[in-house]
XYZ file of C-alpha atoms in Angstrom:
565
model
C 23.309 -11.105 -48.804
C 23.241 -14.604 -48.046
C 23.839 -14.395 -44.325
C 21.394 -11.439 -44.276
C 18.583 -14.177 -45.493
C 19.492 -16.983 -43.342
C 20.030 -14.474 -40.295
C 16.197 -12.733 -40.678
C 14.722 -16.246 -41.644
C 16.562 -17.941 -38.275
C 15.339 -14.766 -35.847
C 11.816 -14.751 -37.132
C 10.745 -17.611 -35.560
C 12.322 -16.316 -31.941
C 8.992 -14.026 -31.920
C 7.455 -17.687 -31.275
C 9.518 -18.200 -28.489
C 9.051 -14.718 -26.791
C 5.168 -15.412 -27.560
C 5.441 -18.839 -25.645
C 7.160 -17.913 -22.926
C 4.848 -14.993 -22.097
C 1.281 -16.518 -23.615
C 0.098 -17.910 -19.877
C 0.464 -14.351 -18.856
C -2.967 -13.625 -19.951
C -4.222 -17.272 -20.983
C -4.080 -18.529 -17.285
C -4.880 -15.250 -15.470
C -7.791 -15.729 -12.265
C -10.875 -13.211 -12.739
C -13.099 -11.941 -10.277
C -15.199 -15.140 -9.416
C -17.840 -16.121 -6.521
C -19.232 -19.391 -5.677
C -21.973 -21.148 -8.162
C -25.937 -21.204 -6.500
C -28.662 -23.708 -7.119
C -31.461 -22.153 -8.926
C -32.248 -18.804 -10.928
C -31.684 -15.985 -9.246
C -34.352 -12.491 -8.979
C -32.530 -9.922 -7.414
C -28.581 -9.011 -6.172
C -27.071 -7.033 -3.833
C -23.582 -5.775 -3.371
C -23.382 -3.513 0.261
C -26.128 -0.872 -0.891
C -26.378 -1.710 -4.414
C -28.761 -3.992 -6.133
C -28.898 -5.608 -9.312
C -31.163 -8.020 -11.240
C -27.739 -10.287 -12.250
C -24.654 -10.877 -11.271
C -22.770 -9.319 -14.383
C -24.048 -5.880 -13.306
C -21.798 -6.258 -9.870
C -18.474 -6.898 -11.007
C -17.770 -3.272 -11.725
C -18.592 -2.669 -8.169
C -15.962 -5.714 -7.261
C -13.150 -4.190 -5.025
C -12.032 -6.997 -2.404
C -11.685 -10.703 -2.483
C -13.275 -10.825 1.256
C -16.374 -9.121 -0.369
C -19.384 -10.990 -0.854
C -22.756 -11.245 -2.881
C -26.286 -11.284 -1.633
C -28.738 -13.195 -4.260
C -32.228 -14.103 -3.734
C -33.444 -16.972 -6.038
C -36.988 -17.333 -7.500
C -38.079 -19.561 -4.692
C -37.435 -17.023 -2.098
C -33.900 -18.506 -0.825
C -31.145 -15.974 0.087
C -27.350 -17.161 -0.261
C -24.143 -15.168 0.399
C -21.722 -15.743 -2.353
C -18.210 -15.839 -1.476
C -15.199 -17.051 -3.364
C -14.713 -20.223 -2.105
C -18.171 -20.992 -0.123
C -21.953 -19.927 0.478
C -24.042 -19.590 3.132
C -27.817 -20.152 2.842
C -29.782 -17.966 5.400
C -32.445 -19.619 7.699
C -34.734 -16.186 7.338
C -35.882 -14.694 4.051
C -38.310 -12.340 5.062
C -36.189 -9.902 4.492
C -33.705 -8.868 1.645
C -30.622 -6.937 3.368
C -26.909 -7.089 2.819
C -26.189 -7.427 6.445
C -27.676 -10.268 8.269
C -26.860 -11.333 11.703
C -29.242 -14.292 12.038
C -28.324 -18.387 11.462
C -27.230 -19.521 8.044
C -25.486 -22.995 7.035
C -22.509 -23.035 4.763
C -22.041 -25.027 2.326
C -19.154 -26.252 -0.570
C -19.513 -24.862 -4.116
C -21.027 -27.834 -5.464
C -22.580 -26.037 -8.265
C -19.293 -24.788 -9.661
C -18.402 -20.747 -10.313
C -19.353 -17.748 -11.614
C -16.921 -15.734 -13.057
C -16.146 -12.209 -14.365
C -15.930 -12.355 -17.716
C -16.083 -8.313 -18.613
C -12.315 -8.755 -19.818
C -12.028 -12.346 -20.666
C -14.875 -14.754 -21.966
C -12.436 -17.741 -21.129
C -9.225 -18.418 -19.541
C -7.640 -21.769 -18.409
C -8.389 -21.301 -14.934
C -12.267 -20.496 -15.677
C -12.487 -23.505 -17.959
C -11.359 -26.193 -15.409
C -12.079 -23.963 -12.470
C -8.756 -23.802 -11.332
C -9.658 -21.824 -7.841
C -9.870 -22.453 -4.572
C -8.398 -26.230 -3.462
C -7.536 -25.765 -6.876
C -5.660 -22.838 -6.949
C -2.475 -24.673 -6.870
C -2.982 -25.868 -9.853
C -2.980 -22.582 -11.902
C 0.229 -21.628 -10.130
C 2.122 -24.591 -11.354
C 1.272 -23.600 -15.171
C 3.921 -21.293 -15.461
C 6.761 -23.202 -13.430
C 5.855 -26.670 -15.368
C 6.706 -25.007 -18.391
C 9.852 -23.356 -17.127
C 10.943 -26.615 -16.518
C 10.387 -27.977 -19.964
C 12.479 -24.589 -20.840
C 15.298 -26.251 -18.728
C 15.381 -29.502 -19.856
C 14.967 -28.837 -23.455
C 18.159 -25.964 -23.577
C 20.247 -29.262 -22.506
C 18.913 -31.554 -24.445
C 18.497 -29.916 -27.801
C 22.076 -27.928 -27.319
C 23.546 -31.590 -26.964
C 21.543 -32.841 -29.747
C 22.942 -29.604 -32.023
C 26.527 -31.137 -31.287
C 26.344 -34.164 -32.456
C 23.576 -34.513 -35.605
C 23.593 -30.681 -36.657
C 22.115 -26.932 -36.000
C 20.134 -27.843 -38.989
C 17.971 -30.717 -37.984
C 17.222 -29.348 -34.775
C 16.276 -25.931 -36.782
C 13.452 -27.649 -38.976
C 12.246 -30.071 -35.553
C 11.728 -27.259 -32.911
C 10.352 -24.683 -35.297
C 7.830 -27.323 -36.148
C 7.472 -28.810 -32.774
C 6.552 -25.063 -31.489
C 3.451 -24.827 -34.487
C 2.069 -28.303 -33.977
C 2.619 -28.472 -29.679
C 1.191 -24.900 -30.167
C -1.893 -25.242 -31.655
C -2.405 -28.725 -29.696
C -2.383 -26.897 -27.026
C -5.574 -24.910 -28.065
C -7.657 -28.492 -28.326
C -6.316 -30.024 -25.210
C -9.509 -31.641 -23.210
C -8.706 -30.584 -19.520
C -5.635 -29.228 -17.109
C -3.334 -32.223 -17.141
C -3.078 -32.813 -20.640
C -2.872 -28.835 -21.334
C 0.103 -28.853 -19.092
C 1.637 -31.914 -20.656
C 1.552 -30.569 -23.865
C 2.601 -27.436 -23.044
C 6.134 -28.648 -21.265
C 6.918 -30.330 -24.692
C 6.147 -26.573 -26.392
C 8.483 -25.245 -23.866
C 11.128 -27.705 -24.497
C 11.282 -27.067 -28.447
C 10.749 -23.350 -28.067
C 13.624 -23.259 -25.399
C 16.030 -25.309 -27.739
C 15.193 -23.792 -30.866
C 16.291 -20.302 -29.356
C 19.523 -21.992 -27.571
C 20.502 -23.517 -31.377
C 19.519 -20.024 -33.398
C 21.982 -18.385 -31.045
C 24.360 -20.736 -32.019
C 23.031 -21.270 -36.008
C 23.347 -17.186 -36.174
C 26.363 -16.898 -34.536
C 28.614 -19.808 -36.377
C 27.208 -17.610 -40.141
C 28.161 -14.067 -39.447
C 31.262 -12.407 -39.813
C 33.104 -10.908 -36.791
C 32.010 -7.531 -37.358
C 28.632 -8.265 -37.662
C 28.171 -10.671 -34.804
C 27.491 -8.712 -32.062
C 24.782 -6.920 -33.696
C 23.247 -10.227 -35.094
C 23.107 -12.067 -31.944
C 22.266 -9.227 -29.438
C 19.177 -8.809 -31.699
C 18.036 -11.695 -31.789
C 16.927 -10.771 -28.285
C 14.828 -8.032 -29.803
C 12.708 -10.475 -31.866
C 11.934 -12.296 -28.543
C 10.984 -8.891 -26.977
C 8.947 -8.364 -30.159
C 6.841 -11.976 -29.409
C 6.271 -9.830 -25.735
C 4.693 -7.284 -27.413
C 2.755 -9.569 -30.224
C 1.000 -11.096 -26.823
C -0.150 -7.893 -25.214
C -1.541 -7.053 -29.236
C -3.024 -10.248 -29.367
C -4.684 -10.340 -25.966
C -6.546 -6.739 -25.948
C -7.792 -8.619 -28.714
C -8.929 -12.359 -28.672
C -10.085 -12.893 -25.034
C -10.847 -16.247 -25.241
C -7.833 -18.491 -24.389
C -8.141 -20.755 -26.941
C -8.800 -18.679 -29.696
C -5.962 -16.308 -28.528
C -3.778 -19.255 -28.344
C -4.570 -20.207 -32.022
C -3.431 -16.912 -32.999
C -0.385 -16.353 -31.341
C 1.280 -20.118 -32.781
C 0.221 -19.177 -36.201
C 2.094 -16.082 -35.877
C 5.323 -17.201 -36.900
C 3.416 -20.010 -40.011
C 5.677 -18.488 -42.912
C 8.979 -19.649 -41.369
C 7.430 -23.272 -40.802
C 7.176 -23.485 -44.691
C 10.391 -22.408 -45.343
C 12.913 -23.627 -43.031
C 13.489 -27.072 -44.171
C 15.823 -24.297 -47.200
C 18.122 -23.127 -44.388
C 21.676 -24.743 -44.904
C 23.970 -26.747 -42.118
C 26.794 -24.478 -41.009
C 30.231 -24.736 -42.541
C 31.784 -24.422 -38.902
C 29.728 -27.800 -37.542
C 30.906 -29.454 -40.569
C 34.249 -28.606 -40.602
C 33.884 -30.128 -36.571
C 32.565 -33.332 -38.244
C 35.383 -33.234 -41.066
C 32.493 -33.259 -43.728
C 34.731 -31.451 -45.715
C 32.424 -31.888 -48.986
C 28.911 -30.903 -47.393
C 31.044 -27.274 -46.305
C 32.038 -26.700 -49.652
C 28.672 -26.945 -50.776
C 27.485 -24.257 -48.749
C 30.642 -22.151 -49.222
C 29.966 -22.299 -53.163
C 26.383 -21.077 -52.318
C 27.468 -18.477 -49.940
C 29.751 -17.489 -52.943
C 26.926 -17.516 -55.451
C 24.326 -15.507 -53.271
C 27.084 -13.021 -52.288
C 28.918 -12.908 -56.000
C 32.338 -13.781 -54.893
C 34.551 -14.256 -57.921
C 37.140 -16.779 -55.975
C 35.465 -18.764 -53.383
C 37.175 -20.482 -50.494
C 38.366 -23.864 -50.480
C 38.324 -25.948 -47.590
C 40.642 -28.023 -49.476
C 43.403 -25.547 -49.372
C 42.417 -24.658 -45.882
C 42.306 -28.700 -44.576
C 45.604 -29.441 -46.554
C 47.882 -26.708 -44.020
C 46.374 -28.928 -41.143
C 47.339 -32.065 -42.311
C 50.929 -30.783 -43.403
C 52.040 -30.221 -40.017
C 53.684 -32.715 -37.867
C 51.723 -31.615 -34.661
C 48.589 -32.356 -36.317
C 49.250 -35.330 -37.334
C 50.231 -36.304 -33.515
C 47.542 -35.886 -32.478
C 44.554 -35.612 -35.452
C 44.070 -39.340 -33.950
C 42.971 -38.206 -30.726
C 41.052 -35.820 -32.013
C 39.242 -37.042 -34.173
C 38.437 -40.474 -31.885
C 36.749 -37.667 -29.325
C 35.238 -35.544 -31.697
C 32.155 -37.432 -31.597
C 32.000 -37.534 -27.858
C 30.974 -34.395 -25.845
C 29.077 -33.872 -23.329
C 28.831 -31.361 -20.263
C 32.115 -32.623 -18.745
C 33.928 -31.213 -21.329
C 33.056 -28.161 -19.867
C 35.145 -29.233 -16.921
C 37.930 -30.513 -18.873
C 41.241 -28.360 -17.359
C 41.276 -25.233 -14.755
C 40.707 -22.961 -17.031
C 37.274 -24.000 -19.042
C 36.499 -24.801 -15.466
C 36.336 -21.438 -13.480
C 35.225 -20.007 -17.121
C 32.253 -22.202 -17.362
C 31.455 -21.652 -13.129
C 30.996 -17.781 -14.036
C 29.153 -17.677 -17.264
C 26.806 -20.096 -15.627
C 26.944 -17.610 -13.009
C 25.954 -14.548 -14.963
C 23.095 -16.659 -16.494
C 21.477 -17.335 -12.904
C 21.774 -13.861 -12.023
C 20.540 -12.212 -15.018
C 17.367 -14.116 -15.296
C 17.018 -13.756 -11.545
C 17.332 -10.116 -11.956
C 15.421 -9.795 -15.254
C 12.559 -11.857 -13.401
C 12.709 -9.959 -10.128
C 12.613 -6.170 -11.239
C 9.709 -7.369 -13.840
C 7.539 -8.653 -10.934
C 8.173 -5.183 -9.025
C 7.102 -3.236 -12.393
C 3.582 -4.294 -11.769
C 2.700 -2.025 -9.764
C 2.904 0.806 -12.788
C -0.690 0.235 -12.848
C -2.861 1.198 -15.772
C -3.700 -0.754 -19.153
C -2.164 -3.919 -18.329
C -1.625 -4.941 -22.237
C -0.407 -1.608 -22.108
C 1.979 -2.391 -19.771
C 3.192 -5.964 -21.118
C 3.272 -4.218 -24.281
C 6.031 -1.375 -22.692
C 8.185 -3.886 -20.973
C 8.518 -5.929 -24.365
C 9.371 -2.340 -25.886
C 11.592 -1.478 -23.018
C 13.867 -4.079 -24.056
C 14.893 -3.209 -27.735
C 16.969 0.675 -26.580
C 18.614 -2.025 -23.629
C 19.906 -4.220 -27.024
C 20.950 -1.061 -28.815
C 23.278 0.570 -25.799
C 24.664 -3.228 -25.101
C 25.609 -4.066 -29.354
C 27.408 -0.180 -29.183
C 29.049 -0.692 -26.009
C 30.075 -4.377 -27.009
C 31.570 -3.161 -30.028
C 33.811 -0.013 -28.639
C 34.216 -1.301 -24.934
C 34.034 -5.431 -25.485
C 32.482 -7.778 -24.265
C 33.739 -8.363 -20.629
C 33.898 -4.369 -20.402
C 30.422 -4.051 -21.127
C 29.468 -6.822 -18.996
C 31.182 -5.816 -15.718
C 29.982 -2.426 -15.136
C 26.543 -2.970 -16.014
C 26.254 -6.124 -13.896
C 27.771 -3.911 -10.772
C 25.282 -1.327 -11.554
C 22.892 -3.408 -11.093
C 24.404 -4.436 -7.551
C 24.408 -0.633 -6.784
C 20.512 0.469 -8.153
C 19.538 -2.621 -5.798
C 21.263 -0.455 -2.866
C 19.699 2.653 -4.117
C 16.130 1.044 -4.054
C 16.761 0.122 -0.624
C 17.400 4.071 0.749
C 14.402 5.608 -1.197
C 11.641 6.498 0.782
C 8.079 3.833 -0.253
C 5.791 7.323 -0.567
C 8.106 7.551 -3.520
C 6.136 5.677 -5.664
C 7.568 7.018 -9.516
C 11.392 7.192 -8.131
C 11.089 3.964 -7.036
C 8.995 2.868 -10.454
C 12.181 4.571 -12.435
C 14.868 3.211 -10.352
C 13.467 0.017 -10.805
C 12.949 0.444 -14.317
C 17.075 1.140 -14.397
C 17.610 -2.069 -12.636
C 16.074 -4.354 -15.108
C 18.010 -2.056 -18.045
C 20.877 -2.805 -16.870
C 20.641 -6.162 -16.040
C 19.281 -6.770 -19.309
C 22.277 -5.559 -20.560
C 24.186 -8.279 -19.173
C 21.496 -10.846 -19.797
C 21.632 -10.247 -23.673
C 25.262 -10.151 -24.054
C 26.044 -13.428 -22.109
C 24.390 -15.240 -25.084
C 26.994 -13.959 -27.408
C 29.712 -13.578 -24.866
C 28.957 -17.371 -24.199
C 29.016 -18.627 -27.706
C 32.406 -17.302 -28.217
C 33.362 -18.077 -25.411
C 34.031 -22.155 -26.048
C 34.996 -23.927 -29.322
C 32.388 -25.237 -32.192
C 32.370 -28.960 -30.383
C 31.093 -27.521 -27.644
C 29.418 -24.626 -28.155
C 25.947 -25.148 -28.105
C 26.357 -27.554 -25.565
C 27.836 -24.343 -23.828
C 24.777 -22.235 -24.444
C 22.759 -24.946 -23.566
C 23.943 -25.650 -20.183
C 23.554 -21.540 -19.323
C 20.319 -21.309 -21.112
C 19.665 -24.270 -18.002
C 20.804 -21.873 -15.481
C 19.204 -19.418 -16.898
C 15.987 -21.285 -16.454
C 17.138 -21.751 -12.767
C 16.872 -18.461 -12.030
C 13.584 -17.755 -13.271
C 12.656 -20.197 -11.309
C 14.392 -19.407 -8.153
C 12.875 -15.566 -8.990
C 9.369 -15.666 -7.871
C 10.754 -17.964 -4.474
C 12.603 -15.094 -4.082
C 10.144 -11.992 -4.354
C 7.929 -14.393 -1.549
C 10.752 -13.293 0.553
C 9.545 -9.929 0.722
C 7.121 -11.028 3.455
C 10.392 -11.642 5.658
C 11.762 -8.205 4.688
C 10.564 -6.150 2.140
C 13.520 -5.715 0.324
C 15.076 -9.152 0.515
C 14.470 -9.718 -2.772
C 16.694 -6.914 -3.924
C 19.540 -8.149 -1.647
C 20.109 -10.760 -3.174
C 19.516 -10.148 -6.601
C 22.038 -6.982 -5.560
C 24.584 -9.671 -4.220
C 24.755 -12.056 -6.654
C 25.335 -9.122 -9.598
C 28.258 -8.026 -7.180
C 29.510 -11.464 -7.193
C 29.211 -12.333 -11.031
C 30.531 -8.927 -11.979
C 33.730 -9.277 -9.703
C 34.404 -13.092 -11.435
C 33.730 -11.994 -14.900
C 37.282 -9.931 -14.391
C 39.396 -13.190 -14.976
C 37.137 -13.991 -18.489
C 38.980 -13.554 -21.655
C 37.866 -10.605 -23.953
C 36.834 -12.457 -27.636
C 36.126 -8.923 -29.334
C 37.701 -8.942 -32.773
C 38.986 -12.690 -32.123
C 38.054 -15.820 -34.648
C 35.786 -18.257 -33.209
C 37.334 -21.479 -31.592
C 36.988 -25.236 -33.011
C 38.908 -27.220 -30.037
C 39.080 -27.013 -26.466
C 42.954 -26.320 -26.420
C 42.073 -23.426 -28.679
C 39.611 -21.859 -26.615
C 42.405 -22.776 -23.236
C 44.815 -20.937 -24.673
C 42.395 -17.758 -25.615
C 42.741 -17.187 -21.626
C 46.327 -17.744 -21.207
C 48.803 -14.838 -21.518
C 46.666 -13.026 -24.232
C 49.671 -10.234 -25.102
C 52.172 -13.408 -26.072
C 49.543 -15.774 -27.694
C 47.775 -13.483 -29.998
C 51.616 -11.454 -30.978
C 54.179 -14.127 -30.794
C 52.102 -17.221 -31.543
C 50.895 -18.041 -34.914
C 47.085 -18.441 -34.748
C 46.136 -22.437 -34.788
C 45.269 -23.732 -38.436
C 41.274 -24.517 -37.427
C 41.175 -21.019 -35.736
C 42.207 -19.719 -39.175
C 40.029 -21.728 -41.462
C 37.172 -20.637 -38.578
C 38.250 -17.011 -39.715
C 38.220 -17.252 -43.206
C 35.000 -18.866 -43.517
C 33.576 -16.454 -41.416
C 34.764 -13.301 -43.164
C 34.102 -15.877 -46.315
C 31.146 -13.854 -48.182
C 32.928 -10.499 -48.329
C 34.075 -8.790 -51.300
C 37.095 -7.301 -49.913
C 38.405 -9.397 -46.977
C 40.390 -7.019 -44.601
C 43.828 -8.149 -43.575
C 44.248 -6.075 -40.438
C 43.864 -7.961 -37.523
């Protein structure tokens, strides 16, 4: 009962971070605009029909090399394009086509813009268009960058002073950055404020990962961390809700960060975990929130970390080297991810599988766009698409593992990418569905890797470990739209690679350990040796004290603890 609480109060407020990351989808999109003229205008006329305003022409809007024909009240005739106007040196007479002189000129007087869909977006309120274009298209990748930087820093920050403290400072960093961002007073200081939203929302989802993982039992982790995932996809589909309905962008902004308001009040309750404060030998703190976990889950005999810490200190290797322990216990960073062979080539593939999954999960989600149709509609489908994906991986975790899971659906992948390739373009729903598979399956992989990460390494360095992939995860999605411009070089470039680079991770994941069934890890050498003759160490070895006090706390909260291993 007590990790049930903690577990739904932590994943609630990833629905903020799926409704971040997705928000500019409809809060920076471009309407149909032409350029501004100087005066009041009488009459319009769009090839052969006419109008007495502009509003009545968008409908008619097909083509961005279209243009309008207005005549103002003093009798002047201008031909509105996007990004320039031409005032015509005859006005006797009001026709669409004119072949006579005309001047051009700049759109001094601003824009007019479509606004039969949205009353305001970003790019209409600082007329991001034209020479200015560039601007709007850097709105998404800024904030991907503040994604990047904040999964380092706040996964290194979660090592040293706590998954708590960075709980309570990014859940309340994403409310205030996100409603600051709604009163921002023009482009630079709305993308400003918006990389700091990115950087908490990015490390408060790195750390939940991490704060739900280090609280659940084994049999219950895969579940609780896969699904986690499904609260972000549920933040996708809160944004398609909430932009068929608020179509201003400030307004809709406003209601998408107060979304999440009831977690904000109450997560200054959630509790440190015992597993980071065993790691920082605050042996007191952890039996504080054992005796809780005991009370909550009405556990007659509760653990002691006493009893657990005494069989450490009892034994002669420990006490060789408990000094050197415990003097580098308070210093990690990413090199200990380097620190012998094997954490090495371990850490060069997960890191692998995170640039490839987000690459993939990026690049078949920019081909799904041609679907057509509502497009809430459609954001709304590829956030529900998601949650079966979760379902299939958490079963197939379970009764296959982790690595089994992850290899086959990473070289399917590789192989729809080939099948794309070979189907004819006139097949437009084939191609739609095969596409459709692609990003299933490399979801697959994409949502596992967060687990299969975090037990991967040891509690000293384990959100510094999902840190550092959520980074090159962040790469990817980068690197993703870079690589569907490639498509102008050949049209399925884009899938090449993506195809490649699943081939690639898939074939490297072979040599990670399975951690199905298996305690989590508190020190490097423990999580060295969990890839080292795996028959021998987990039969003939007795399991290291820390990895045992790591398994009792987390099957801690039980009624009946299970013996068989």
């Amino acid at each position: 009962r007590f990790q049930a609480c903690v577990y739904f109060a932590s994943v609630f407020q990833a629905m903020s971070c799926g409704i971040h990351y997705l928000a500019s989808v409809f809060m920076a999109v471009t309407p149909n605009f032409v350029c501004g003229f100087p005066g009041n205008v009488s009459s319009v006329l769009f090839h052969n029909s006419s109008a007495s305003s502009i509003e009545d022409i968008w409908t008619l809007w097909t083509s961005t090399e279209n243009y309008i024909v207005v005549q103002l009240e003093n009798g002047d005739i201008w031909e509105l394009d996007q990004c320039s106007r031409s005032k015509r040196e005859v006005t006797l007479d009001l026709a669409y086509e004119y072949k006579g002189n005309k001047s051009v000129f700049a759109c001094s007087d601003g824009f007019l813009y479509d606004d039969t869909k949205w009353k305001s977006t970003v790019v209409t309120q600082w007329d991001l268009v034209c020479d200015r274009e560039w601007l709007a298209k850097l709105i998404q990748p800024t904030f991907m960058l503040g994604v990047l930087i904040g999964a380092v820093i706040f996964g290194d920050i979660a090592d040293r002073l706590g998954r708590q403290r960075v709980i309570w400072f990014t859940s309340a960093g994403q409310f205030v950055f996100g409603i600051a961002v709604a009163f921002t007073f023009d482009y630079y200081s709305f993308v400003v404020v918006r990389f700091l939203l990115a950087m908490v929302s990015s490390g408060y989802l790195v750390v939940a990962f991490v704060y739900v993982t280090e609280f659940v039992g084994i049999k219950a982790r895969t579940w609780a961390s896969m699904h986690v995932h499904a609260f972000f996809a549920m933040g996708i589909m809160i944004v398609a809700l909430v932009g068929f309905l608020v179509r201003t962008w400030w307004v809709y902004q406003i209601f998408l960060s107060i979304a999440t308001l009831p977690f904000v009040l109450c997560c200054w309750m959630l509790p440190e975990t015992p597993f980071w404060l065993l790691s920082e030998e605050r042996h007191e703190d952890a039996q504080k929130v054992i005796d809780t976990m005991a009370r909550w889950n009405k556990v007659s005999t509760p653990c002691k970390v006493s009893e657990l810490c005494s069989v450490q200190q009892d034994d002669p290797a420990s006490d060789r080297t408990g000094d050197g322990e415990a003097s580098s216990a308070k210093k990690h960073n990413i090199l200990d991810l380097f620190c012998n062979w094997q954490i090495a080539r371990r850490t060069i593939t997960v890191w692998l599988v995170w640039f490839t999954g987000s690459l993939g999960y990026y690049v078949f989600s920019l081909s799904s766009v041609s679907l057509g149709g509502n497009e809430y509609l459609n954001l709304f489908l590829i956030g529900a698409v998601e949650l079966p994906c979760y379902i299939i991986a958490c079963v197939a975790m379970d009764k296959l593992g982790r690595r089994n899971t992850l290899i086959p659906f990473l070289i399917l992948s590789a192989l729809i990418c080939v099948l794309i390739m070979f189907i004819p373009q006139d097949f437009n729903t084939l191609i739609i569905l095969a596409n459709m598979a692609g990003k299933f399956s490399i979801g697959v992989a994409f949502g596992l890797i967060y687990l299969y990460t975090a037990e991967l390494y040891p509690t000293i360095v384990r959100s510094l470990a999902v840190g550092s992939g959520s980074m090159m995860c962040r790469v990817g999605s980068v690197v993703a739209p870079f690589c569907v411009y490639l498509r102008s070089v050949w049209i399925f470039m884009p899938l090449l690679l993506v195809g490649i680079m699943a081939l690639l991770s898939g074939i490297l994941t072979i040599m990670l350990p399975e951690t199905l069934g298996k305690p989590l890890t508190n020190t490097l050498v423990e999580a060295t040796e969990m890839g080292r003759n795996k028959k021998s160490c987990s039969e003939k070895t007795p399991p290291a004290h820390s990895g045992a006090a790591s398994e009792k706390i987390e099957m801690f909260g039980q009624e009946r603890v299970s013996t068989d291993k």
